[in-house]
Coordinates of C-alpha atoms and ligand atoms in Angstrom, one line a residue:
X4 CA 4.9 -25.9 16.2
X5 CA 4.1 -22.5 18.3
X6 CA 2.0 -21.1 16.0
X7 CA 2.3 -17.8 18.4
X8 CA 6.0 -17.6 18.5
X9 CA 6.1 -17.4 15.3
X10 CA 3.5 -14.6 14.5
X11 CA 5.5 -12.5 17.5
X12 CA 8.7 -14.0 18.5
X13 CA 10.2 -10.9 20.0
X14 CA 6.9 -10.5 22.4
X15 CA 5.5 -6.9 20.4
X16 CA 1.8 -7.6 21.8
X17 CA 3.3 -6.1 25.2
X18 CA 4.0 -3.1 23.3
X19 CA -0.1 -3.5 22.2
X20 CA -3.0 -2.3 23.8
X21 CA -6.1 -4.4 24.0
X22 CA -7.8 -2.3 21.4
X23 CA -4.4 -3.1 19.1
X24 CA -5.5 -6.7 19.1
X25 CA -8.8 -6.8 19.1
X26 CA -8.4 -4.8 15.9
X27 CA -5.6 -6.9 14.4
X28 CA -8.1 -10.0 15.4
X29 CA -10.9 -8.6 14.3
X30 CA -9.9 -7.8 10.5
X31 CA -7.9 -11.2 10.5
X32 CA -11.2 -12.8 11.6
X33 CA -12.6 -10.6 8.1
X34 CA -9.5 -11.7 6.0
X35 CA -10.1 -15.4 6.8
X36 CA -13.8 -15.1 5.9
X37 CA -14.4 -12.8 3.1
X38 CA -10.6 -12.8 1.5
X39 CA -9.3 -15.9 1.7
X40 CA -11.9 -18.3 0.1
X41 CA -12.1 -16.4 -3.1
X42 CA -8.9 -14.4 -3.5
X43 CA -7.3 -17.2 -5.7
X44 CA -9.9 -17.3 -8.3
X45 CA -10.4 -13.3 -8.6
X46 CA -6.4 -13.2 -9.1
X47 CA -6.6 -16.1 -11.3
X48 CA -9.1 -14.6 -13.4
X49 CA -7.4 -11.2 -13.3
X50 CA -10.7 -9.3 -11.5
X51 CA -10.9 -7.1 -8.5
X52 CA -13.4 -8.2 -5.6
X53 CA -14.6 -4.7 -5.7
X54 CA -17.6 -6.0 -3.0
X55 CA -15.4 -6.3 -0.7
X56 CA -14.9 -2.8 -0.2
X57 CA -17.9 -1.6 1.0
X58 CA -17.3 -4.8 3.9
X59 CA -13.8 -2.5 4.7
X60 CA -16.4 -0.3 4.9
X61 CA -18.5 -0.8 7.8
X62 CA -15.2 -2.3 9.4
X63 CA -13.9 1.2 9.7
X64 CA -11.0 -0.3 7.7
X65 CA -11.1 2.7 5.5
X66 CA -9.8 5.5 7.1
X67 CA -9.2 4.0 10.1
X68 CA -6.8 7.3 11.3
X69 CA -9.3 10.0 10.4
X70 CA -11.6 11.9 12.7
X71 CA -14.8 10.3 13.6
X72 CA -16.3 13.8 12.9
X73 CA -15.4 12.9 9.3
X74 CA -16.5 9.5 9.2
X75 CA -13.3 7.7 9.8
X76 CA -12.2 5.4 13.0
X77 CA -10.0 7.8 14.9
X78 CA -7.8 4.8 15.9
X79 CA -3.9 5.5 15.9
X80 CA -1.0 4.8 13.7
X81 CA -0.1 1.1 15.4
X82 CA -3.6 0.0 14.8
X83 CA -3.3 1.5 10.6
X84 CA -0.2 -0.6 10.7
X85 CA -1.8 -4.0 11.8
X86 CA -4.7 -3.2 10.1
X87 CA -2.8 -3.6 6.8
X88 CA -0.6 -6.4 8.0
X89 CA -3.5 -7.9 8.1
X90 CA -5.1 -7.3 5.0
X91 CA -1.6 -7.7 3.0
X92 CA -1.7 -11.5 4.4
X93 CA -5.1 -12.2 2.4
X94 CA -3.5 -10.2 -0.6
X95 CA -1.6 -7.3 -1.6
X96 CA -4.6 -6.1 -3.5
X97 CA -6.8 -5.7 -0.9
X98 CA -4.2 -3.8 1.0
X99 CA -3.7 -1.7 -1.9
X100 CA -7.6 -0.3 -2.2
X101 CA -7.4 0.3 1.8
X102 CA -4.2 2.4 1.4
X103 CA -5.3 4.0 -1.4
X104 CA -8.6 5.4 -0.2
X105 CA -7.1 6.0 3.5
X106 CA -3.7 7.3 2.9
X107 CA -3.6 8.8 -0.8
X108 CA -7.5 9.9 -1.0
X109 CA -8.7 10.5 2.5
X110 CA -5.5 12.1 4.0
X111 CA -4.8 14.7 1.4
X112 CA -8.6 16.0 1.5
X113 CA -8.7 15.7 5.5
X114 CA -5.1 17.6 5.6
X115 CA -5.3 19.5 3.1
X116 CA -9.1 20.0 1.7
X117 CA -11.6 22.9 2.5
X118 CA -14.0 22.3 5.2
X119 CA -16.8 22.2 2.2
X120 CA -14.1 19.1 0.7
X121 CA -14.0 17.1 3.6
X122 CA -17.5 17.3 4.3
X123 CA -18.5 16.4 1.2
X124 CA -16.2 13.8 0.6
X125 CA -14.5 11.9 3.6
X126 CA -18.1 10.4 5.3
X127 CA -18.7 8.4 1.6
X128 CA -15.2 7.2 1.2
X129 CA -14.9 6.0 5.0
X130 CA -18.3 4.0 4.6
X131 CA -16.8 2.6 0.5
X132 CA -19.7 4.3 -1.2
X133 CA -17.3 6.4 -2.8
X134 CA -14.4 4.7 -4.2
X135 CA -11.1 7.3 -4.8
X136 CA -7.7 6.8 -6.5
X137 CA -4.3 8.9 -6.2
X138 CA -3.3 10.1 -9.1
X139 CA 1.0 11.1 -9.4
X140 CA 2.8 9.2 -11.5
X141 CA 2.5 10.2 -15.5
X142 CA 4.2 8.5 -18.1
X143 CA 6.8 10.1 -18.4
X144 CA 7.4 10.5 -14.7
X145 CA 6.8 7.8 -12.0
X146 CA 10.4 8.2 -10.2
X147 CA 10.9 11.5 -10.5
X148 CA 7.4 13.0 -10.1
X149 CA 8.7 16.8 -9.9
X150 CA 9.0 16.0 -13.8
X151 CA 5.1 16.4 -14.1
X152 CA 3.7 17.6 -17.3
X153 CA -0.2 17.6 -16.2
X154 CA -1.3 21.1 -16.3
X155 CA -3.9 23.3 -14.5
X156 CA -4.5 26.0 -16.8
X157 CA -6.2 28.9 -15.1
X158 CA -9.9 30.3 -16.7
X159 CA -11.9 33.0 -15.5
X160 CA -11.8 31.8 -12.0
X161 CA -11.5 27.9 -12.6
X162 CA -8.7 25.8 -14.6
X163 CA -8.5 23.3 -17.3
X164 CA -6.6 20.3 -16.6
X165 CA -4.9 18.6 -19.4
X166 CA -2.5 15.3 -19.4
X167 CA -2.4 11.9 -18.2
X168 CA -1.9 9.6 -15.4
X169 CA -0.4 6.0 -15.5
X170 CA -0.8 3.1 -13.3
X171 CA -3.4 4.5 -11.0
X172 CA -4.5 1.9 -8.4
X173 CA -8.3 1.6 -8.9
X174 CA -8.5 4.4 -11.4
X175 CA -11.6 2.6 -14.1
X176 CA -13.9 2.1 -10.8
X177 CA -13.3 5.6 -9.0
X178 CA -16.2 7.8 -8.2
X179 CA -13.1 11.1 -7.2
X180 CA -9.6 11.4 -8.1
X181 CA -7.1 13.3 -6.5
X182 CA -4.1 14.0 -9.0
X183 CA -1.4 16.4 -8.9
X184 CA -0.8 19.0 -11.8
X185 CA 1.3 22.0 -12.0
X186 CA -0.5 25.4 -12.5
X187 CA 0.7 28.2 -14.4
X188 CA 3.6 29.3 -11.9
X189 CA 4.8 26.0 -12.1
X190 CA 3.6 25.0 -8.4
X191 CA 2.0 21.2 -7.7
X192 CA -1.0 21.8 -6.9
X193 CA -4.2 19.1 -5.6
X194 CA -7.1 19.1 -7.4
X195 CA -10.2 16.4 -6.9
X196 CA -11.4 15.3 -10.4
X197 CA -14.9 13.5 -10.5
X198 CA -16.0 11.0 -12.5
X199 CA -18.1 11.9 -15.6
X200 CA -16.4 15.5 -15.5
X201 CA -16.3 16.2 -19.2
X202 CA -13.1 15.2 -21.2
X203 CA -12.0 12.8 -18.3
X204 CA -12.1 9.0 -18.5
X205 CA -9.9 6.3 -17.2
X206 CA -9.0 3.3 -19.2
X207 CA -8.1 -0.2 -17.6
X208 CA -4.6 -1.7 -18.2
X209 CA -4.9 -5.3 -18.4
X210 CA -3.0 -8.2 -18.8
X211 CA -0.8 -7.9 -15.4
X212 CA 1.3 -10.7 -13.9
X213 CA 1.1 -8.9 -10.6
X214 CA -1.6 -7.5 -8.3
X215 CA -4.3 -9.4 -10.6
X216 CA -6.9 -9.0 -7.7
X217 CA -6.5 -5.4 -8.0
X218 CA -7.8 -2.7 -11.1
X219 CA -4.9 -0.8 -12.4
X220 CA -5.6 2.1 -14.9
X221 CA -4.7 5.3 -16.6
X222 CA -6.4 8.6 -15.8
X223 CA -6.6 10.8 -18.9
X224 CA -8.0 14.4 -19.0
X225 CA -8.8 16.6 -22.4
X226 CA -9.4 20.0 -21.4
X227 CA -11.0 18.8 -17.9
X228 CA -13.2 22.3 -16.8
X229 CA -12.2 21.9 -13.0
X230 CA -13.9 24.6 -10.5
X231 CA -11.7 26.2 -8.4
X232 CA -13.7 24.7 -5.2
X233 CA -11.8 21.4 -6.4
X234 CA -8.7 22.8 -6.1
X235 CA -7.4 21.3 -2.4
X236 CA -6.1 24.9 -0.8
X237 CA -4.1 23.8 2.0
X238 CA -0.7 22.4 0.3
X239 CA 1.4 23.8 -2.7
X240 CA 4.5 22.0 -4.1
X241 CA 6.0 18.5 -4.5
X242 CA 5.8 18.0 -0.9
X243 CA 2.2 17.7 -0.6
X244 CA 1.6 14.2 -2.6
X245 CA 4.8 13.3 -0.6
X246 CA 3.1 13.5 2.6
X247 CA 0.9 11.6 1.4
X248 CA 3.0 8.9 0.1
X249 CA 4.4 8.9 3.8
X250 CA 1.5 7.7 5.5
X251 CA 0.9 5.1 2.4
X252 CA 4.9 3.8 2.3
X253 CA 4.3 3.4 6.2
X254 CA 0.9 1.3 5.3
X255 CA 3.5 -1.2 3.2
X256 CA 5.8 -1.6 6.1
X257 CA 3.7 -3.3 8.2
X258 CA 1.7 -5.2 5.0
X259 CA 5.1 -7.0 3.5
X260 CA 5.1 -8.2 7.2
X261 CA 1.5 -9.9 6.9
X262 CA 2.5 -11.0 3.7
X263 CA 5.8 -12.5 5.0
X264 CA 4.1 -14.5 7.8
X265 CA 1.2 -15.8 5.9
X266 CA 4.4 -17.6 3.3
X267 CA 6.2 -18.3 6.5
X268 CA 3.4 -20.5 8.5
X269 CA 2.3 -22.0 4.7
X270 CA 6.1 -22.9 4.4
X271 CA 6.9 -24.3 8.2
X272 CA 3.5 -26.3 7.9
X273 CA 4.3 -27.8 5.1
X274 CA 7.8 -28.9 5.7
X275 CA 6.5 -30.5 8.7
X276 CA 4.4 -32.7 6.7
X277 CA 6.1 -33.5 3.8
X278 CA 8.4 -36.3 3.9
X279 CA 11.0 -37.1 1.5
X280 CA 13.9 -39.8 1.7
X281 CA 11.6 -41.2 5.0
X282 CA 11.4 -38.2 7.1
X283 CA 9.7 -34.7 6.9
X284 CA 11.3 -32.5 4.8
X285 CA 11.7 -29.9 8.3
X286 CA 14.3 -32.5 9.0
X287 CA 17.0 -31.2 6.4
X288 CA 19.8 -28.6 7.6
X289 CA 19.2 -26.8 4.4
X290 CA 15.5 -26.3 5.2
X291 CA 16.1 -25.5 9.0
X292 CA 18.2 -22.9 7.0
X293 CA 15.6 -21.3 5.5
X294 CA 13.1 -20.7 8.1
X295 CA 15.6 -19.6 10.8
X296 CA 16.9 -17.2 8.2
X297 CA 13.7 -16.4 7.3
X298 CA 11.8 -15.8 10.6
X299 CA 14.8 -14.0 12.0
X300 CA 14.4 -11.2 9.2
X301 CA 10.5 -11.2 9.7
X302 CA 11.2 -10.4 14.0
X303 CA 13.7 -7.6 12.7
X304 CA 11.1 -6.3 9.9
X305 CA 8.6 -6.2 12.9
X306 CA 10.7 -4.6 15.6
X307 CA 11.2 -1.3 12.4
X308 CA 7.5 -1.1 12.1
X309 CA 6.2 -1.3 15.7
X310 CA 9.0 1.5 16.6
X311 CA 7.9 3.5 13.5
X312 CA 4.1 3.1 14.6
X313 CA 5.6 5.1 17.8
X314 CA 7.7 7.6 16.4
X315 CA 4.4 8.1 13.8
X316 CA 2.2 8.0 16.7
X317 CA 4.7 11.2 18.0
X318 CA 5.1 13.2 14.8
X319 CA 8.7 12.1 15.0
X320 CA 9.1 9.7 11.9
X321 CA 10.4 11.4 9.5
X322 CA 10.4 10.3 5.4
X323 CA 13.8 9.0 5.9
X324 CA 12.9 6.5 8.6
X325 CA 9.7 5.7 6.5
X326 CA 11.4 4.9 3.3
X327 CA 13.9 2.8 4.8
X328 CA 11.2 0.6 6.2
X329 CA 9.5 0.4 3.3
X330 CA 12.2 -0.5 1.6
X331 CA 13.5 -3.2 4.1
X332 CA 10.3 -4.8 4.6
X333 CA 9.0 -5.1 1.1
X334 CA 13.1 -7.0 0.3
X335 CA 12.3 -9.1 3.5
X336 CA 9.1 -10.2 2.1
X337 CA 10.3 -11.1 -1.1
X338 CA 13.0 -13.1 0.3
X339 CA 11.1 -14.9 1.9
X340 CA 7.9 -15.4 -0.2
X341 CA 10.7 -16.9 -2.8
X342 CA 12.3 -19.3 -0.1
X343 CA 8.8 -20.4 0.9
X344 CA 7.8 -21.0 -2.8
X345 CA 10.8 -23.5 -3.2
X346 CA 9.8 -24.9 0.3
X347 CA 6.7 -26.1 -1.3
X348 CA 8.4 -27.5 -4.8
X349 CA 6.3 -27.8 -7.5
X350 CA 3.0 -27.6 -5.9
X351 CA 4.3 -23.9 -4.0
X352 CA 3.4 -22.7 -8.2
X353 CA -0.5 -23.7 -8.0
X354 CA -2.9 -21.4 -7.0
X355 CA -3.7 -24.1 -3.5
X356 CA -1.4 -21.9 -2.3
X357 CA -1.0 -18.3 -1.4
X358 CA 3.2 -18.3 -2.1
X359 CA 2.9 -17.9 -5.8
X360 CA 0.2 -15.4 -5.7
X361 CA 1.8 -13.0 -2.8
X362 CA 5.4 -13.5 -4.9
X363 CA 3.7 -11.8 -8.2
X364 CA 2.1 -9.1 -6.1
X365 CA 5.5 -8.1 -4.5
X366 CA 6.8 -7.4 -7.9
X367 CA 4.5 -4.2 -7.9
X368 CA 4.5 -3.6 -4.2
X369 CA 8.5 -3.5 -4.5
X370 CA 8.0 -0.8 -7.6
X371 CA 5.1 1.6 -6.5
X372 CA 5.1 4.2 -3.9
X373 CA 9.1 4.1 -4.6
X374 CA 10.9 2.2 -6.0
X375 CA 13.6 0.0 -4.3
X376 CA 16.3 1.7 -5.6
X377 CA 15.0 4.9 -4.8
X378 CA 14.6 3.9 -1.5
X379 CA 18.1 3.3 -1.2
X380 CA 19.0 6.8 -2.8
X381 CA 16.4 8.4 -0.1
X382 CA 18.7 6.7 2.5
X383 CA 21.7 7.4 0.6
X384 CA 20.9 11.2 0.6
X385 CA 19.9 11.5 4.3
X386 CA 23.4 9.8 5.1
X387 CA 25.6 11.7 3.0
X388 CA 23.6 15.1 2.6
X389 CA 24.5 14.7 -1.7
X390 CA 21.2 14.1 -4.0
X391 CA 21.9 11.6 -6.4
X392 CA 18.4 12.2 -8.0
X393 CA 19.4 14.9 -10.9
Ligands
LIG27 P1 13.1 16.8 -3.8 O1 13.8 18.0 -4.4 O2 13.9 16.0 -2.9 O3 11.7 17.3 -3.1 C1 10.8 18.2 -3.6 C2 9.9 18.7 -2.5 O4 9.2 17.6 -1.9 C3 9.6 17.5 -0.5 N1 9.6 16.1 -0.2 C4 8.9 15.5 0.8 N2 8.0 16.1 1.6 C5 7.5 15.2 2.5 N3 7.7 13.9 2.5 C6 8.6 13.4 1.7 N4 8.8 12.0 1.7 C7 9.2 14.2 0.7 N5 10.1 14.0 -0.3 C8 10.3 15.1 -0.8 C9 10.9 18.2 -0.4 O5 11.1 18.6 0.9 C10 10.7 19.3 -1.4 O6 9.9 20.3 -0.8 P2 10.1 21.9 -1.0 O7 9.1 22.5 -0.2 O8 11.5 22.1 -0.6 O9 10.0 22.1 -2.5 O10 12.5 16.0 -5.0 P3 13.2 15.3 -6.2 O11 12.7 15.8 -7.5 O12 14.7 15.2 -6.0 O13 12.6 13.8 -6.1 C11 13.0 13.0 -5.1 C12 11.8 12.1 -4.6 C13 12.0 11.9 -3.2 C14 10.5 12.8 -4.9 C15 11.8 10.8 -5.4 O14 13.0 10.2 -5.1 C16 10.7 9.8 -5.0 O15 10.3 9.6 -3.9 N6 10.3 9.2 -6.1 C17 9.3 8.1 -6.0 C18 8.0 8.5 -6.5 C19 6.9 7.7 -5.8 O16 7.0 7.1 -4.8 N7 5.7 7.6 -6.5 C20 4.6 6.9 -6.0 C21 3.4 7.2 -6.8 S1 1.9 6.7 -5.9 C22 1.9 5.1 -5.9 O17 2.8 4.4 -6.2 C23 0.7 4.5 -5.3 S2 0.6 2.8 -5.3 C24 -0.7 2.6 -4.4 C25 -1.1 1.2 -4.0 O18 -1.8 0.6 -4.8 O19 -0.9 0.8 -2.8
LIG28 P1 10.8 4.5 -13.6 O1 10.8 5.7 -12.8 O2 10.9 4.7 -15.1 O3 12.0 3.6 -13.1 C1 12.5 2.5 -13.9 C2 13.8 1.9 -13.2 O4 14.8 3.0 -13.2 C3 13.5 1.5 -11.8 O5 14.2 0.3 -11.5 C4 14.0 2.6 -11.0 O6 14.5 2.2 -9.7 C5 15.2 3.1 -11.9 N1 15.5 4.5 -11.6 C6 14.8 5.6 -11.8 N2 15.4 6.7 -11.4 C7 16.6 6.3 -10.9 C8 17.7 7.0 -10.3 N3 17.7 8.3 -10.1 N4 18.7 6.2 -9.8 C9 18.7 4.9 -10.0 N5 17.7 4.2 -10.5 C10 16.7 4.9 -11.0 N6 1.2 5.6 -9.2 C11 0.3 6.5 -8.7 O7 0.5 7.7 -8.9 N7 -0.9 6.1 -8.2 C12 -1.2 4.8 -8.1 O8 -2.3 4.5 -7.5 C13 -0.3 3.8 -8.5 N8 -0.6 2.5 -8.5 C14 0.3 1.6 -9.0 C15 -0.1 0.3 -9.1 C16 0.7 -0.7 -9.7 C17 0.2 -2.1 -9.9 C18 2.0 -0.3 -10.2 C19 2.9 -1.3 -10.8 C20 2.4 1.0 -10.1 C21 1.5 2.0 -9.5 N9 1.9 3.4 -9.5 C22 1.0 4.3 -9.1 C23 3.1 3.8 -10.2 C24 4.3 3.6 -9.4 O9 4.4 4.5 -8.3 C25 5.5 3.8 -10.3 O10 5.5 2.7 -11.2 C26 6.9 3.9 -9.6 O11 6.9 5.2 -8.9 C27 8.1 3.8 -10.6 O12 7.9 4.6 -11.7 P2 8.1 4.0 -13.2 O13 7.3 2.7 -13.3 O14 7.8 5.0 -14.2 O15 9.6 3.5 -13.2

């Protein structure tokens, strides 16, 4: 078995700088260490390793694409994407609170925040003392967020914020949310809501099948006094937690990918040693099937996000180009993290192995930040020039 075909058959780490893999290596190195030997029991017990993110921490994992100034990494698009790849292999979870807090909390306050807002904020989130969430979706509304019915009310010179938010990635731990409400002209708006602001709490929902590793919650405010220095000033309208959900959507490209490969080499391994009717089940036509079906959509899934690190790495990808990665990748993964599974026959449903776990994550991973099907309507509308969404 090449072990390095595999992770790279098409020969991308030409396309790589040295700093590329030594980043990729050196968060693998952390996944293998600090993920991996206790990912299964958090997920089976349905808790968050919440440690683990002040370890992202001093990685520079978090907020690996903002200034340094601000206490981020300053490293590039590519090395965001492999970043994640990585972290997605360990789990979806853990993927989840580093895009969260680098794409959906530290991006809007870095590109859109007052000076005062990014110095106060970005230096503690990069280093995980401050742990942020991204709040959009409502009840109501999670695919058609323009629907919003939070509301900043204006009062004196501050506003009241009242509504809720639903299936907020780490909502119940987070020190500062950023969530979107409409003011009294109707426009989005940003505002950053702190924790133990009065009339604002943020229940856990529990009892998930998916993404057990990671703390899902609501975010509920009741006449929330927000000061209008928590207002972000540089964005109005919908397009503002779009941008955001950009640079996050991107961050899932390349993690279905790390997801994919860490089923894949589970999967090749194992039909290599098992034997059935005398031989090792690698043997079987049926099984060669698989993995060449499989590994040939994982090189493809690659090739999209390498050229999309480039085009992000130019301002030239474009939300259309995003979405249909995110879209492809995350069907790719599930594909093939349900081919591995019956690989592996009854023992690919036991926590020894990763198959099981990564399959349940995808069920959430293929819903948020868009959902497939929206995806395909995103596509749908940049081919045709006809929305389909009202
Ligand atoms: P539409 O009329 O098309 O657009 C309204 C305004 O938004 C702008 N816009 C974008 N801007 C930048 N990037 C994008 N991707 C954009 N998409 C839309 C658009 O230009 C327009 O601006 P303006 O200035 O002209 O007003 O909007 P619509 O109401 O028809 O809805 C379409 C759309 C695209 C919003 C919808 O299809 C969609 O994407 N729905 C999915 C919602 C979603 O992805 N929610 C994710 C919530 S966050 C999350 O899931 C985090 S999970 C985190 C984790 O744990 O990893
Ligand atoms: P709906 O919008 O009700 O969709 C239900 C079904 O209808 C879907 O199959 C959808 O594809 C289909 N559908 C909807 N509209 C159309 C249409 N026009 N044409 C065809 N089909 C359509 N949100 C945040 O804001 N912040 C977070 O941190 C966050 N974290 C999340 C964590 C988890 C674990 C999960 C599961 C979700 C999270 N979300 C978060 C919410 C997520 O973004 C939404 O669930 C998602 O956008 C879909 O919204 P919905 O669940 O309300 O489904």
């Amino acid at each position: 078995m090449n072990t390095k075909s595999i992770q790279d058959y098409y020969l991308l780490d030409d396309y790589y700088t040295d700093e590329h893999k030594l980043i990729r290596q050196s968060t693998k190195e952390w996944v293998n260490r600090s993920v991996r030997p206790i990912i299964d029991e958090y997920a089976q017990k349905h808790e968050s390793p919440i440690h683990l993110i002040k370890e992202m921490g001093k990685l520079g994992i978090l907020g690996s694409f903002i200034p340094q100034n601000y206490g981020g990494s300053g490293l590039d698009q590519i090395s965001y994407g492999l970043i994640m790849q990585e972290l997605e292999a360990g789990d979806s979870a853990i993927r989840s609170i580093a895009s969260v807090q680098t794409s959906l909390v530290m991006y809007p306050i870095f590109a859109f925040g007052s000076e005062e807002q990014k110095r106060k904020y970005l230096p503690g989130l990069a280093s995980g003392e401050l742990i942020g969430c991204f709040g959009l979706t409502e009840p109501n509304h999670g695919s058609n967020p323009s629907g919003m019915e939070c509301r900043l009310k204006l009062k004196n010179n501050d506003y009241i914020l009242n509504g809720s938010k639903m299936w907020i990635t780490n909502s119940p731990i987070a020190d500062i949310a950023v969530v979107w409400a409409k003011d009294e002209n109707n426009i989005v708006r940003g505002a950053i809501i702190e924790k133990g602001m009065a009339g604002f709490t943020a229940p856990e929902i529990s009892r998930k099948w998916s993404l057990r590793a990671s703390l899902t919650g609501e975010l509920v405010f009741d006449d929330v006094l927000v000061p209008s220095t928590h207002i972000l000033p540089g964005v109005e309208g919908l397009k503002g937690p779009m941008m955001c959900l950009n640079s996050a959507r991107y961050g899932i490209a390349w993690g279905s990918i790390g997801l994919a490969l860490d089923c894949y080499s589970v999967a090749l391994k194992y039909s290599l040693e098992r034997n059935q009717f005398g031989v090792p089940i690698a043997t079987f036509q049926l099984v060669q099937k698989k993995l060449a079906e499989m590994i040939t959509e994982i090189a493809k899934a690659q090739l999209l996000a390498w050229r999309l690190g480039v085009l992000k790495n130019d301002n030239r990808a474009n939300p259309a180009q995003i979405s249909m990665a995110k879209r492809n990748n995350v069907k790719m993964a599930m594909d093939v993290a349900r081919e591995c599974r019956q690989i592996l026959g009854a023992i690919g449903i036991t926590g020894d192995f990763p198959i099981m776990r990564h399959m349940m994550n995808l069920e959430s991973v293929v819903t948020y930040e868009g959902t497939h099907d929206i995806h395909l309507l995103i596509t749908g509308l940049d081919a045709t020039g006809i929305s389909s969404f009202s």
